Amino acid sequence: MASLEDLGVSAFINILGALVFLILFAVLRIQPVNDRVYFPKLYLAGKRAATHDTRSAVRRFVNLNLCTYVRFLGWVPGALRMTENELVAHAGLDSAVYLRIYTLGLKIFLPITVAALLVLVPVNVSGGTLLSLRKEVVFNDIDKLSISNVSPGSNRFFIHLLMAYVFTFWTCFMLYKEYSNVAFMRLHFFASQKRCAEQFTVIVRNIPHVSSHSTSETVDEFFCRNHPDHYLGQQAVYNANRYAKLVKQRERLQNWLDYYQLKYERHPDKRPYGRTGCLGFCGKQVDQIDYYRARSSELEKRMASERQKVLNDPKAIMPVSFVTFDSRWGAAVCAQTQQSKNPTQWLTDWAPEPRDVYWPNLAIPFFSLSIRRFLISVAVFALVFFYMIPITFVQSLANLEGLEKVAPFLRPVIEVQVVKSFLQGFLPGLALKLFLYILPTVLMIMSKVEGYVSLSSLERRTASKYYYFMLVNVFLGSIIAGTAFEQLYYFLHLSPNQIPRTIGVGIPMKATFFMTYIMVDGWAGIANEILRVKPLVIYHLKNMFIVKTERDREKAMNPGSIGLGENLPSLQLYFLLGLVYAVVTPILLPFVIIFFGFAFLVYRHQIINVYNQEYESAAAFWPQVHSRIIASLLISHLTLFGLLGTKKAAYSTPLLIFLPFLTLWFHKYCKSRFEPAFRKYPLEEAMEKDNMERASEPNLNLKSYLANAYLHPIFNLFEVADKEETVEVRIDKAETEHQHQHHSEDHMRSSSQYHEETQLRSTHQTTYYHEESYHQESHVRSSQYHEGIHVRSDMDLPSPPHYVYH
Amino acid sequence: MASLEDLGVSAFINILGALVFLILFAVLRIQPVNDRVYFPKLYLAGKRAATHDTRSAVRRFVNLNLCTYVRFLGWVPGALRMTENELVAHAGLDSAVYLRIYTLGLKIFLPITVAALLVLVPVNVSGGTLLSLRKEVVFNDIDKLSISNVSPGSNRFFIHLLMAYVFTFWTCFMLYKEYSNVAFMRLHFFASQKRCAEQFTVIVRNIPHVSSHSTSETVDEFFCRNHPDHYLGQQAVYNANRYAKLVKQRERLQNWLDYYQLKYERHPDKRPYGRTGCLGFCGKQVDQIDYYRARSSELEKRMASERQKVLNDPKAIMPVSFVTFDSRWGAAVCAQTQQSKNPTQWLTDWAPEPRDVYWPNLAIPFFSLSIRRFLISVAVFALVFFYMIPITFVQSLANLEGLEKVAPFLRPVIEVQVVKSFLQGFLPGLALKLFLYILPTVLMIMSKVEGYVSLSSLERRTASKYYYFMLVNVFLGSIIAGTAFEQLYYFLHLSPNQIPRTIGVGIPMKATFFMTYIMVDGWAGIANEILRVKPLVIYHLKNMFIVKTERDREKAMNPGSIGLGENLPSLQLYFLLGLVYAVVTPILLPFVIIFFGFAFLVYRHQIINVYNQEYESAAAFWPQVHSRIIASLLISHLTLFGLLGTKKAAYSTPLLIFLPFLTLWFHKYCKSRFEPAFRKYPLEEAMEKDNMERASEPNLNLKSYLANAYLHPIFNLFEVADKEETVEVRIDKAETEHQHQHHSEDHMRSSSQYHEETQLRSTHQTTYYHEESYHQESHVRSSQYHEGIHVRSDMDLPSPPHYVYH
């Protein structure tokens, strides 16, 4: 056990680090040159714009107003000024509810900390000898403040037991209140939401193939028959995979063309020349503007033929469709019921928001889904428990002997003893660091393989995988030394009643470790989050080497997002630490509280000024947060049970057994009470909104409103390419309202050319599907499109509906 | 280990026992006096009737046709003659699918037995010394035929492993086929089902209380608003608890009155006199006919006032309602969606069949439900693991010293050594036997406390509780000697990898025990089932002492039912034994096969001739059967894993680890593929049936058809009591089709007397609710009502709709 002094030193270093970060942040954020790094959200929200201002060159990059340097915490009032409602309007409900997790942490742990410090610390300190405090001994050891100081068999464990009950009840009470609040906020959000496409839309997967019918016809027929009163139309999903690749290529070419044209404009005397080969070093010398123009027009021809192929090939139509209804009631009914006798066909569910859709996963068949999920769950288990094996393998490869063989010229350097020992210590660590760095990405890829169709569910799945990893490798792994694999072996060879005992004994001994962990990961880590070192560096690097146009600058601006996949699990780890140590080593609690308070401020600031809202899931992650905190409670009971078991507290320990059962029951109750608000949409609500809308806008043409909602982003490039077709797609759908019954006959007669036209003129909206992740960097993507359009934007196309969130 | 000879003796005794039972059955079933014991189903189905035939008194009771005595298996062809479709029509889908469990057992185990006997037995017999069979050693010990005979570390375990894979795949294949079959049968059953009330009805629970509105008004308003196109009407549920008690009393009085009147008619010279006190021994001497007439009329007055109270007291209306829709589509939508923002209110679900409703549980509030389920799950856990504690307590009370103190006069008898030792051996056993005898009843009561609203779900819940009891106390309890409580302690102090090892080692040693168990419980037990000893004895006892009228005789006839609550778990135990021993001791398999074949014949006969179908759940129990067999597979893998672990088969054992994961994945796949057919009703199907019906019966008045469907049985007695009111209740509801909007104003003005009238005239159907179990003996109940009506049945009331199944 580290002494209080050791801990003090560690705290000093970390607080100093955090302060340095904050001061750096205070200085950097007010430099105009960093504006796009620290306020990207304001640019996206249109509250700031790239102005060609009249300030001097220096003033445009550096803030020379010295007054603004004084207050290094000047950002705090700004972060707190916004009310919750404004926050919901500014950054969405997800962000607002995410911040509530931090306030929940404060609400749970502040009273617990006060109670624990007032009651448990004196009890622990007095140890076996009640009321004979010896001050000189007490304060040089954390252990003296923890439950370890109470002598075995003492009746004082009743106090700990009582406090465990009090803490659990308090936590459950706060959880209940918060769940109820969030559920209310979600319902209120839906109720006050403006009309949007996903309210009327249902995603239908696994549409069966009927011979001599196209998918669109099958869908039309099925829904006309089974939802005759409410069915409105559908948007088929096309496999525009290769086309998307060509689009990307053309964008790149266009970018270069712009760059050279800009260059030529600035220096009209010098026509830009370059080589065509790799990086401009080899190949033929050509006029760059002519060269890129030629390649661009060639590519456009290939795109046109590919477009024909996508539209005419029936195999390009995926067995997935977005089906729209004429009322929220109709959509709610369709999403919540089973459609077909075969439960693997016609799977309906709420359509995610248009920007939340993860297109590549739309076409995975049902059977494959269940195999994928099985394989991924096996893989996650392996990853959690055996992740050290590949790393050890890599480490064994990346040793010095191997390095010497590959690069013999390095031998003299490596043979120097200092360098050698440094490398030997450094290389294995590097492999581990690299692994941990790419872990969230790996988990996200795994989630994508599982086949979820919305970004929000992908993030939630990633979060839960990451939580298991943290629980086993950070929490258990720290308590029981050794890798998770060794732990697994250890646990399998241990009798079940020994497991909580082993952990229970380890818990108080690791308190200082976790305090240090909280300071490093929680305090300094959060300060690093606000400084945004990585985006800052990358932005300036890009600015120096890559940025050619203003649009490129916009692209280089990476606002990022909250990153639920990573942040939820680490938050949940803090809840776990707080709850486990509340009874055992209460002195850890202030550290947790400081984390929650500080992180709340930082994330509030970041959400207001930095992060881009990629989608709106209306706090769909809350049930997960709730059940993880419940799980933390259960783990805390189990460890306390094990700990007391070693303390020979035979009278008090059995009383603890009711606590996990009560907690479980509470969880079940909450689940049935609140979870439906997150899974279903009540018909009462739907009907109410429908009626209100009908009363206020009796002449609303819903069909035209919904027409373009679930267009694949790639579709807009079709429009740019074929302007004459575009107009036809955007015709008022009301005119064709009852044509879809007749449409099938038209369809049968269609020649290849005619087919394309009817396709685009029909009531079915064509949505284009391609495999690559267009969403991973949603911001980048959308600015690309802005650019793509801007390039030829003398046409002045109206902004497509899914851009409204910029 | 018992030798083959020991087993042979046991087999001989049991086969002899079974034969005796069968011969007894063959003799008894052809006696006319036992007709109501062995063919009650035919009476209920109207295929036999109590005829006052002209045969002599002897011939009426005894069969003197000697030819019929010859063939003691004469019932078998009769049992097999009916096709499955006829069986569904005769006894319902539940019974037909129940029989499929036996054929599934045969389909799974016949090929497995052949393979195991041909492959594994030779491998086991040859033991460590391959191909040197010594016949004189082999056949005197079961152990030689089992896996125990293979020497540790032998490579021959690969064969066992291979067979484990083959058996698992075969079982999964058959399970898949069967699940698919049963799901198809269920959907086909629904599709070909005639119009019935539950297709249009949804049960709504937890209707919120709105001040100044009655429950009926609240329901009307809510559904008119949220399901305006399909809502038809509702039937409120009344708390007619006390009234039901009075009805029961009056029935008893009426019965006695009938008896004395009959007696007086036969001997008109002697008026029946008796005493009013207990059992006719004390009290005043009265004329019985006058006495019972007076009491009966007095009771009727009390009933009338109670009836007024039920109808006028708003507190008598439960917050539950049966809501009917104008189409199957509307009902399917309402049952499968969430109605209200508050997920604890307006809970909708499919209404069970009218005869399947368990009325007493209808009014349990949501919050109480979750507490009840929690408490019951704790209680079941306690019952399974600690059931020996109360029994030991009772046993310690019921010892001889206690008996001597209570009854000193018995001392001379008890002190005789023989009697003493007999009693000391007998009394504790008696307590255990009594406990096991009442166990299913106890479990059923527990399920009722849990608050399920249909008899079918109550039986399923009971079955799953009983399964856990059997698994722990019969299966594990036999393998690891000692009570379940000791096992629990044992398991908690054992490391997890030791548990399968301990069981694995115990498995082959207990093979002979389980063979004997199968012979006793399976062979002789099933023969006892067909003999119906208990109903036979009870029927004749009742006939001798209680039966006074023909209706009493009908009441004494107890057809019973399949008893899923008890039979499913024991069937599942046989699957478990078969699968666990298939690889370990294949010689056990023929015993299981004989059980399945014999039990199939017996239950087919009983279902055709004896059991009364209490409800139709359309094979809703199948998902449970499926998952229990999957669980058996997993247990068999675990035990084999443990067993091979002790056999030092280091090369082959690890290969086993994939099997449980594959099985689990298979289970998950089946669940998503087939389970929706048992939980949901596809809209496609509903729409199809609606359209067909509309085409064939365009003028159907659904409202009047549904009007009386969900009347509480007690309501018919209201009708009998007040014939003039009855007519009003049965008016054509179509006339009042759009009155329910205006009804609330009427309601406000109503005086107490007026109130009753509008209540009965309104569109709301009144269904009466009382707490006591009216269903526990559904047959008895319905015959009671028959009687109740018959007593006064010169009125010739039409038979109420829920009697059609007799």
mmCIF file of N, CA, C and O in Angstrom, chain A residues 225-226 228 329 333 336-344 367 370 374 492-497 661 665 669 673 680 682-685 687, chain B residues 225-226 228 329 333 336-344 367 370 374 492-497 661 665 669 673 680 682-685 687:
data_model
loop_
_atom_site.group_PDB
_atom_site.id
_atom_site.type_symbol
_atom_site.label_atom_id
_atom_site.label_comp_id
_atom_site.label_asym_id
_atom_site.label_seq_id
_atom_site.Cartn_x
_atom_site.Cartn_y
_atom_site.Cartn_z
ATOM 1 N N ARG A 225 -51.877 -4.917 -49.763
ATOM 2 C CA ARG A 225 -52.812 -5.930 -49.286
ATOM 3 C C ARG A 225 -52.952 -5.881 -47.770
ATOM 4 O O ARG A 225 -54.040 -5.945 -47.233
ATOM 5 N N ASN A 226 -51.816 -5.755 -47.045
ATOM 6 C CA ASN A 226 -51.858 -5.926 -45.597
ATOM 7 C C ASN A 226 -51.955 -4.628 -44.799
ATOM 8 O O ASN A 226 -52.274 -4.664 -43.615
ATOM 9 N N PRO A 228 -53.757 -1.690 -46.166
ATOM 10 C CA PRO A 228 -54.391 -0.939 -47.258
ATOM 11 C C PRO A 228 -54.714 0.508 -46.883
ATOM 12 O O PRO A 228 -54.691 1.375 -47.735
ATOM 13 N N TRP A 329 -49.331 6.604 -36.882
ATOM 14 C CA TRP A 329 -50.037 5.430 -36.362
ATOM 15 C C TRP A 329 -49.771 4.220 -37.253
ATOM 16 O O TRP A 329 -49.427 3.137 -36.764
ATOM 17 N N VAL A 333 -47.747 0.876 -36.130
ATOM 18 C CA VAL A 333 -48.368 -0.448 -36.209
ATOM 19 C C VAL A 333 -47.481 -1.397 -37.006
ATOM 20 O O VAL A 333 -47.193 -2.514 -36.585
ATOM 21 N N GLN A 336 -44.190 -2.477 -35.205
ATOM 22 C CA GLN A 336 -44.276 -3.270 -33.982
ATOM 23 C C GLN A 336 -44.955 -4.612 -34.165
ATOM 24 O O GLN A 336 -45.101 -5.362 -33.198
ATOM 25 N N THR A 337 -45.411 -4.920 -35.375
ATOM 26 C CA THR A 337 -46.123 -6.189 -35.560
ATOM 27 C C THR A 337 -45.340 -7.108 -36.476
ATOM 28 O O THR A 337 -44.439 -6.687 -37.174
ATOM 29 N N GLN A 338 -45.745 -8.372 -36.429
ATOM 30 C CA GLN A 338 -45.153 -9.321 -37.358
ATOM 31 C C GLN A 338 -45.979 -9.307 -38.633
ATOM 32 O O GLN A 338 -47.204 -9.304 -38.589
ATOM 33 N N GLN A 339 -45.293 -9.325 -39.779
ATOM 34 C CA GLN A 339 -46.017 -9.186 -41.030
ATOM 35 C C GLN A 339 -46.355 -10.528 -41.659
ATOM 36 O O GLN A 339 -47.477 -10.752 -42.080
ATOM 37 N N SER A 340 -45.363 -11.406 -41.696
ATOM 38 C CA SER A 340 -45.511 -12.596 -42.526
ATOM 39 C C SER A 340 -45.583 -13.853 -41.666
ATOM 40 O O SER A 340 -45.135 -13.867 -40.521
ATOM 41 N N LYS A 341 -46.136 -14.910 -42.262
ATOM 42 C CA LYS A 341 -46.179 -16.194 -41.570
ATOM 43 C C LYS A 341 -44.780 -16.705 -41.304
ATOM 44 O O LYS A 341 -44.515 -17.330 -40.283
ATOM 45 N N ASN A 342 -43.887 -16.448 -42.248
ATOM 46 C CA ASN A 342 -42.496 -16.846 -42.071
ATOM 47 C C ASN A 342 -41.771 -15.727 -41.343
ATOM 48 O O ASN A 342 -41.555 -14.651 -41.892
ATOM 49 N N PRO A 343 -41.403 -15.961 -40.072
ATOM 50 C CA PRO A 343 -40.859 -14.849 -39.289
ATOM 51 C C PRO A 343 -39.484 -14.395 -39.737
ATOM 52 O O PRO A 343 -38.951 -13.446 -39.179
ATOM 53 N N THR A 344 -38.896 -15.059 -40.741
ATOM 54 C CA THR A 344 -37.611 -14.568 -41.229
ATOM 55 C C THR A 344 -37.791 -13.665 -42.440
ATOM 56 O O THR A 344 -36.821 -13.160 -42.968
ATOM 57 N N PHE A 367 -30.426 -15.408 -42.244
ATOM 58 C CA PHE A 367 -29.670 -16.576 -41.789
ATOM 59 C C PHE A 367 -28.231 -16.190 -41.483
ATOM 60 O O PHE A 367 -27.680 -16.546 -40.452
ATOM 61 N N SER A 370 -27.593 -14.443 -38.033
ATOM 62 C CA SER A 370 -27.467 -15.201 -36.786
ATOM 63 C C SER A 370 -26.104 -15.871 -36.713
ATOM 64 O O SER A 370 -25.523 -15.982 -35.634
ATOM 65 N N PHE A 374 -23.218 -14.993 -33.818
ATOM 66 C CA PHE A 374 -22.600 -16.071 -33.052
ATOM 67 C C PHE A 374 -21.081 -15.985 -33.148
ATOM 68 O O PHE A 374 -20.375 -16.034 -32.136
ATOM 69 N N LEU A 492 -11.424 -20.862 -13.279
ATOM 70 C CA LEU A 492 -11.980 -22.177 -13.557
ATOM 71 C C LEU A 492 -11.509 -23.190 -12.520
ATOM 72 O O LEU A 492 -12.179 -24.181 -12.264
ATOM 73 N N HIS A 493 -10.342 -22.939 -11.938
ATOM 74 C CA HIS A 493 -9.820 -23.883 -10.964
ATOM 75 C C HIS A 493 -10.081 -23.448 -9.535
ATOM 76 O O HIS A 493 -9.468 -23.936 -8.600
ATOM 77 N N LEU A 494 -10.991 -22.519 -9.391
ATOM 78 C CA LEU A 494 -11.297 -22.006 -8.065
ATOM 79 C C LEU A 494 -12.748 -22.351 -7.786
ATOM 80 O O LEU A 494 -13.577 -22.305 -8.689
ATOM 81 N N SER A 495 -13.082 -22.676 -6.569
ATOM 82 C CA SER A 495 -14.486 -22.947 -6.292
ATOM 83 C C SER A 495 -15.244 -21.616 -6.286
ATOM 84 O O SER A 495 -14.688 -20.579 -5.964
ATOM 85 N N PRO A 496 -16.529 -21.658 -6.675
ATOM 86 C CA PRO A 496 -17.276 -20.408 -6.871
ATOM 87 C C PRO A 496 -17.279 -19.506 -5.637
ATOM 88 O O PRO A 496 -17.279 -18.292 -5.766
ATOM 89 N N ASN A 497 -17.309 -20.089 -4.447
ATOM 90 C CA ASN A 497 -17.342 -19.203 -3.283
ATOM 91 C C ASN A 497 -15.977 -18.583 -3.006
ATOM 92 O O ASN A 497 -15.846 -17.669 -2.210
ATOM 93 N N PHE A 661 -30.425 -9.617 -4.519
ATOM 94 C CA PHE A 661 -31.744 -10.018 -5.006
ATOM 95 C C PHE A 661 -32.668 -8.810 -5.127
ATOM 96 O O PHE A 661 -33.400 -8.667 -6.102
ATOM 97 N N TRP A 665 -34.301 -7.361 -8.515
ATOM 98 C CA TRP A 665 -35.725 -7.130 -8.654
ATOM 99 C C TRP A 665 -35.993 -5.688 -9.099
ATOM 100 O O TRP A 665 -36.825 -5.439 -9.967
ATOM 101 N N TYR A 669 -37.943 -4.437 -12.418
ATOM 102 C CA TYR A 669 -39.081 -3.520 -12.358
ATOM 103 C C TYR A 669 -38.846 -2.328 -13.274
ATOM 104 O O TYR A 669 -39.715 -1.952 -14.064
ATOM 105 N N ARG A 673 -40.901 -1.076 -16.461
ATOM 106 C CA ARG A 673 -41.552 0.214 -16.291
ATOM 107 C C ARG A 673 -41.112 1.216 -17.350
ATOM 108 O O ARG A 673 -41.923 1.986 -17.859
ATOM 109 N N LYS A 680 -40.387 0.936 -28.019
ATOM 110 C CA LYS A 680 -41.647 0.999 -28.750
ATOM 111 C C LYS A 680 -42.142 2.430 -28.843
ATOM 112 O O LYS A 680 -41.663 3.299 -28.132
ATOM 113 N N PRO A 682 -45.701 4.382 -28.454
ATOM 114 C CA PRO A 682 -47.100 4.139 -28.102
ATOM 115 C C PRO A 682 -48.061 4.708 -29.139
ATOM 116 O O PRO A 682 -47.870 5.803 -29.658
ATOM 117 N N LEU A 683 -49.106 3.923 -29.420
ATOM 118 C CA LEU A 683 -50.087 4.334 -30.416
ATOM 119 C C LEU A 683 -50.819 5.597 -29.999
ATOM 120 O O LEU A 683 -51.200 6.407 -30.833
ATOM 121 N N GLU A 684 -51.013 5.762 -28.687
ATOM 122 C CA GLU A 684 -51.696 6.948 -28.168
ATOM 123 C C GLU A 684 -50.980 8.209 -28.651
ATOM 124 O O GLU A 684 -51.577 9.139 -29.203
ATOM 125 N N GLU A 685 -49.659 8.171 -28.440
ATOM 126 C CA GLU A 685 -48.787 9.270 -28.848
ATOM 127 C C GLU A 685 -48.864 9.513 -30.358
ATOM 128 O O GLU A 685 -49.016 10.657 -30.810
ATOM 129 N N MET A 687 -51.179 8.668 -32.477
ATOM 130 C CA MET A 687 -52.486 9.157 -32.887
ATOM 131 C C MET A 687 -52.630 10.635 -32.565
ATOM 132 O O MET A 687 -53.138 11.418 -33.376
ATOM 133 N N ARG B 225 -60.475 6.697 -29.547
ATOM 134 C CA ARG B 225 -59.513 7.685 -30.000
ATOM 135 C C ARG B 225 -58.351 7.030 -30.731
ATOM 136 O O ARG B 225 -57.924 7.504 -31.775
ATOM 137 N N ASN B 226 -57.841 5.918 -30.172
ATOM 138 C CA ASN B 226 -56.596 5.365 -30.693
ATOM 139 C C ASN B 226 -56.768 4.234 -31.699
ATOM 140 O O ASN B 226 -55.830 3.895 -32.401
ATOM 141 N N PRO B 228 -59.683 4.115 -33.984
ATOM 142 C CA PRO B 228 -61.028 4.545 -34.409
ATOM 143 C C PRO B 228 -61.622 3.653 -35.491
ATOM 144 O O PRO B 228 -62.838 3.482 -35.542
ATOM 145 N N TRP B 329 -57.358 -8.241 -38.013
ATOM 146 C CA TRP B 329 -56.238 -7.313 -38.222
ATOM 147 C C TRP B 329 -56.197 -6.282 -37.093
ATOM 148 O O TRP B 329 -55.139 -6.046 -36.510
ATOM 149 N N VAL B 333 -53.202 -5.937 -34.348
ATOM 150 C CA VAL B 333 -52.462 -4.687 -34.181
ATOM 151 C C VAL B 333 -52.486 -4.254 -32.720
ATOM 152 O O VAL B 333 -51.464 -3.907 -32.133
ATOM 153 N N GLN B 336 -50.321 -6.459 -30.316
ATOM 154 C CA GLN B 336 -48.873 -6.472 -30.496
ATOM 155 C C GLN B 336 -48.215 -5.108 -30.328
ATOM 156 O O GLN B 336 -47.002 -5.000 -30.444
ATOM 157 N N THR B 337 -48.993 -4.074 -30.089
ATOM 158 C CA THR B 337 -48.377 -2.749 -29.973
ATOM 159 C C THR B 337 -48.521 -2.204 -28.563
ATOM 160 O O THR B 337 -49.321 -2.695 -27.764
ATOM 161 N N GLN B 338 -47.729 -1.189 -28.287
ATOM 162 C CA GLN B 338 -47.862 -0.509 -27.004
ATOM 163 C C GLN B 338 -48.883 0.599 -27.160
ATOM 164 O O GLN B 338 -48.880 1.329 -28.151
ATOM 165 N N GLN B 339 -49.767 0.736 -26.176
ATOM 166 C CA GLN B 339 -50.845 1.693 -26.321
ATOM 167 C C GLN B 339 -50.528 3.045 -25.707
ATOM 168 O O GLN B 339 -50.753 4.082 -26.296
ATOM 169 N N SER B 340 -49.988 3.007 -24.500
ATOM 170 C CA SER B 340 -49.926 4.237 -23.722
ATOM 171 C C SER B 340 -48.482 4.664 -23.511
ATOM 172 O O SER B 340 -47.551 3.878 -23.622
ATOM 173 N N LYS B 341 -48.324 5.966 -23.230
ATOM 174 C CA LYS B 341 -46.997 6.478 -22.921
ATOM 175 C C LYS B 341 -46.439 5.812 -21.686
ATOM 176 O O LYS B 341 -45.248 5.579 -21.575
ATOM 177 N N ASN B 342 -47.313 5.558 -20.726
ATOM 178 C CA ASN B 342 -46.894 4.871 -19.509
ATOM 179 C C ASN B 342 -46.982 3.371 -19.745
ATOM 180 O O ASN B 342 -48.072 2.814 -19.858
ATOM 181 N N PRO B 343 -45.836 2.695 -19.839
ATOM 182 C CA PRO B 343 -45.885 1.282 -20.246
ATOM 183 C C PRO B 343 -46.487 0.348 -19.201
ATOM 184 O O PRO B 343 -46.606 -0.837 -19.452
ATOM 185 N N THR B 344 -46.854 0.885 -18.034
ATOM 186 C CA THR B 344 -47.511 0.017 -17.057
ATOM 187 C C THR B 344 -49.024 0.133 -17.162
ATOM 188 O O THR B 344 -49.741 -0.536 -16.425
ATOM 189 N N PHE B 367 -47.612 -3.383 -10.587
ATOM 190 C CA PHE B 367 -46.516 -3.308 -9.620
ATOM 191 C C PHE B 367 -46.483 -4.582 -8.778
ATOM 192 O O PHE B 367 -45.445 -5.184 -8.566
ATOM 193 N N SER B 370 -44.825 -7.700 -10.454
ATOM 194 C CA SER B 370 -43.371 -7.887 -10.478
ATOM 195 C C SER B 370 -42.874 -8.335 -9.108
ATOM 196 O O SER B 370 -41.943 -9.124 -9.006
ATOM 197 N N PHE B 374 -41.061 -12.037 -8.362
ATOM 198 C CA PHE B 374 -39.780 -12.077 -7.651
ATOM 199 C C PHE B 374 -39.879 -13.017 -6.444
ATOM 200 O O PHE B 374 -39.036 -13.907 -6.260
ATOM 201 N N LEU B 492 -21.020 -25.236 -4.213
ATOM 202 C CA LEU B 492 -20.451 -23.921 -3.923
ATOM 203 C C LEU B 492 -19.007 -24.054 -3.461
ATOM 204 O O LEU B 492 -18.220 -23.136 -3.601
ATOM 205 N N HIS B 493 -18.656 -25.206 -2.894
ATOM 206 C CA HIS B 493 -17.301 -25.384 -2.415
ATOM 207 C C HIS B 493 -16.430 -26.179 -3.368
ATOM 208 O O HIS B 493 -15.383 -26.677 -3.010
ATOM 209 N N LEU B 494 -16.917 -26.280 -4.590
ATOM 210 C CA LEU B 494 -16.184 -27.038 -5.585
ATOM 211 C C LEU B 494 -15.800 -26.056 -6.689
ATOM 212 O O LEU B 494 -16.555 -25.164 -7.011
ATOM 213 N N SER B 495 -14.624 -26.245 -7.274
ATOM 214 C CA SER B 495 -14.289 -25.330 -8.359
ATOM 215 C C SER B 495 -15.112 -25.707 -9.580
ATOM 216 O O SER B 495 -15.483 -26.863 -9.762
ATOM 217 N N PRO B 496 -15.431 -24.707 -10.437
ATOM 218 C CA PRO B 496 -16.369 -24.954 -11.540
ATOM 219 C C PRO B 496 -15.949 -26.102 -12.452
ATOM 220 O O PRO B 496 -16.805 -26.815 -12.959
ATOM 221 N N ASN B 497 -14.665 -26.278 -12.670
ATOM 222 C CA ASN B 497 -14.288 -27.364 -13.568
ATOM 223 C C ASN B 497 -14.411 -28.729 -12.897
ATOM 224 O O ASN B 497 -14.345 -29.753 -13.530
ATOM 225 N N PHE B 661 -21.384 -24.882 -28.004
ATOM 226 C CA PHE B 661 -21.557 -23.585 -28.665
ATOM 227 C C PHE B 661 -22.410 -23.735 -29.925
ATOM 228 O O PHE B 661 -23.316 -22.936 -30.177
ATOM 229 N N TRP B 665 -26.028 -22.033 -30.591
ATOM 230 C CA TRP B 665 -26.321 -21.243 -31.777
ATOM 231 C C TRP B 665 -27.548 -21.792 -32.492
ATOM 232 O O TRP B 665 -28.423 -21.036 -32.923
ATOM 233 N N TYR B 669 -30.973 -19.833 -33.352
ATOM 234 C CA TYR B 669 -31.512 -19.739 -34.695
ATOM 235 C C TYR B 669 -32.962 -20.209 -34.717
ATOM 236 O O TYR B 669 -33.839 -19.535 -35.265
ATOM 237 N N ARG B 673 -36.319 -18.236 -35.706
ATOM 238 C CA ARG B 673 -36.979 -18.735 -36.897
ATOM 239 C C ARG B 673 -38.419 -19.139 -36.617
ATOM 240 O O ARG B 673 -39.311 -18.896 -37.409
ATOM 241 N N LYS B 680 -46.671 -14.363 -31.744
ATOM 242 C CA LYS B 680 -47.301 -13.278 -32.488
ATOM 243 C C LYS B 680 -48.256 -13.837 -33.517
ATOM 244 O O LYS B 680 -48.237 -15.026 -33.818
ATOM 245 N N PRO B 682 -49.237 -13.047 -37.418
ATOM 246 C CA PRO B 682 -48.848 -12.197 -38.541
ATOM 247 C C PRO B 682 -50.037 -11.472 -39.154
ATOM 248 O O PRO B 682 -51.116 -12.045 -39.314
ATOM 249 N N LEU B 683 -49.801 -10.219 -39.509
ATOM 250 C CA LEU B 683 -50.868 -9.400 -40.079
ATOM 251 C C LEU B 683 -51.338 -9.944 -41.425
ATOM 252 O O LEU B 683 -52.503 -9.830 -41.768
ATOM 253 N N GLU B 684 -50.398 -10.542 -42.164
ATOM 254 C CA GLU B 684 -50.734 -11.125 -43.468
ATOM 255 C C GLU B 684 -51.873 -12.141 -43.310
ATOM 256 O O GLU B 684 -52.880 -12.100 -44.002
ATOM 257 N N GLU B 685 -51.655 -13.029 -42.328
ATOM 258 C CA GLU B 685 -52.622 -14.069 -42.001
ATOM 259 C C GLU B 685 -53.968 -13.456 -41.585
ATOM 260 O O GLU B 685 -55.026 -13.871 -42.057
ATOM 261 N N MET B 687 -55.183 -10.492 -42.187
ATOM 262 C CA MET B 687 -55.839 -9.812 -43.294
ATOM 263 C C MET B 687 -56.491 -10.815 -44.230
ATOM 264 O O MET B 687 -57.624 -10.623 -44.685
#
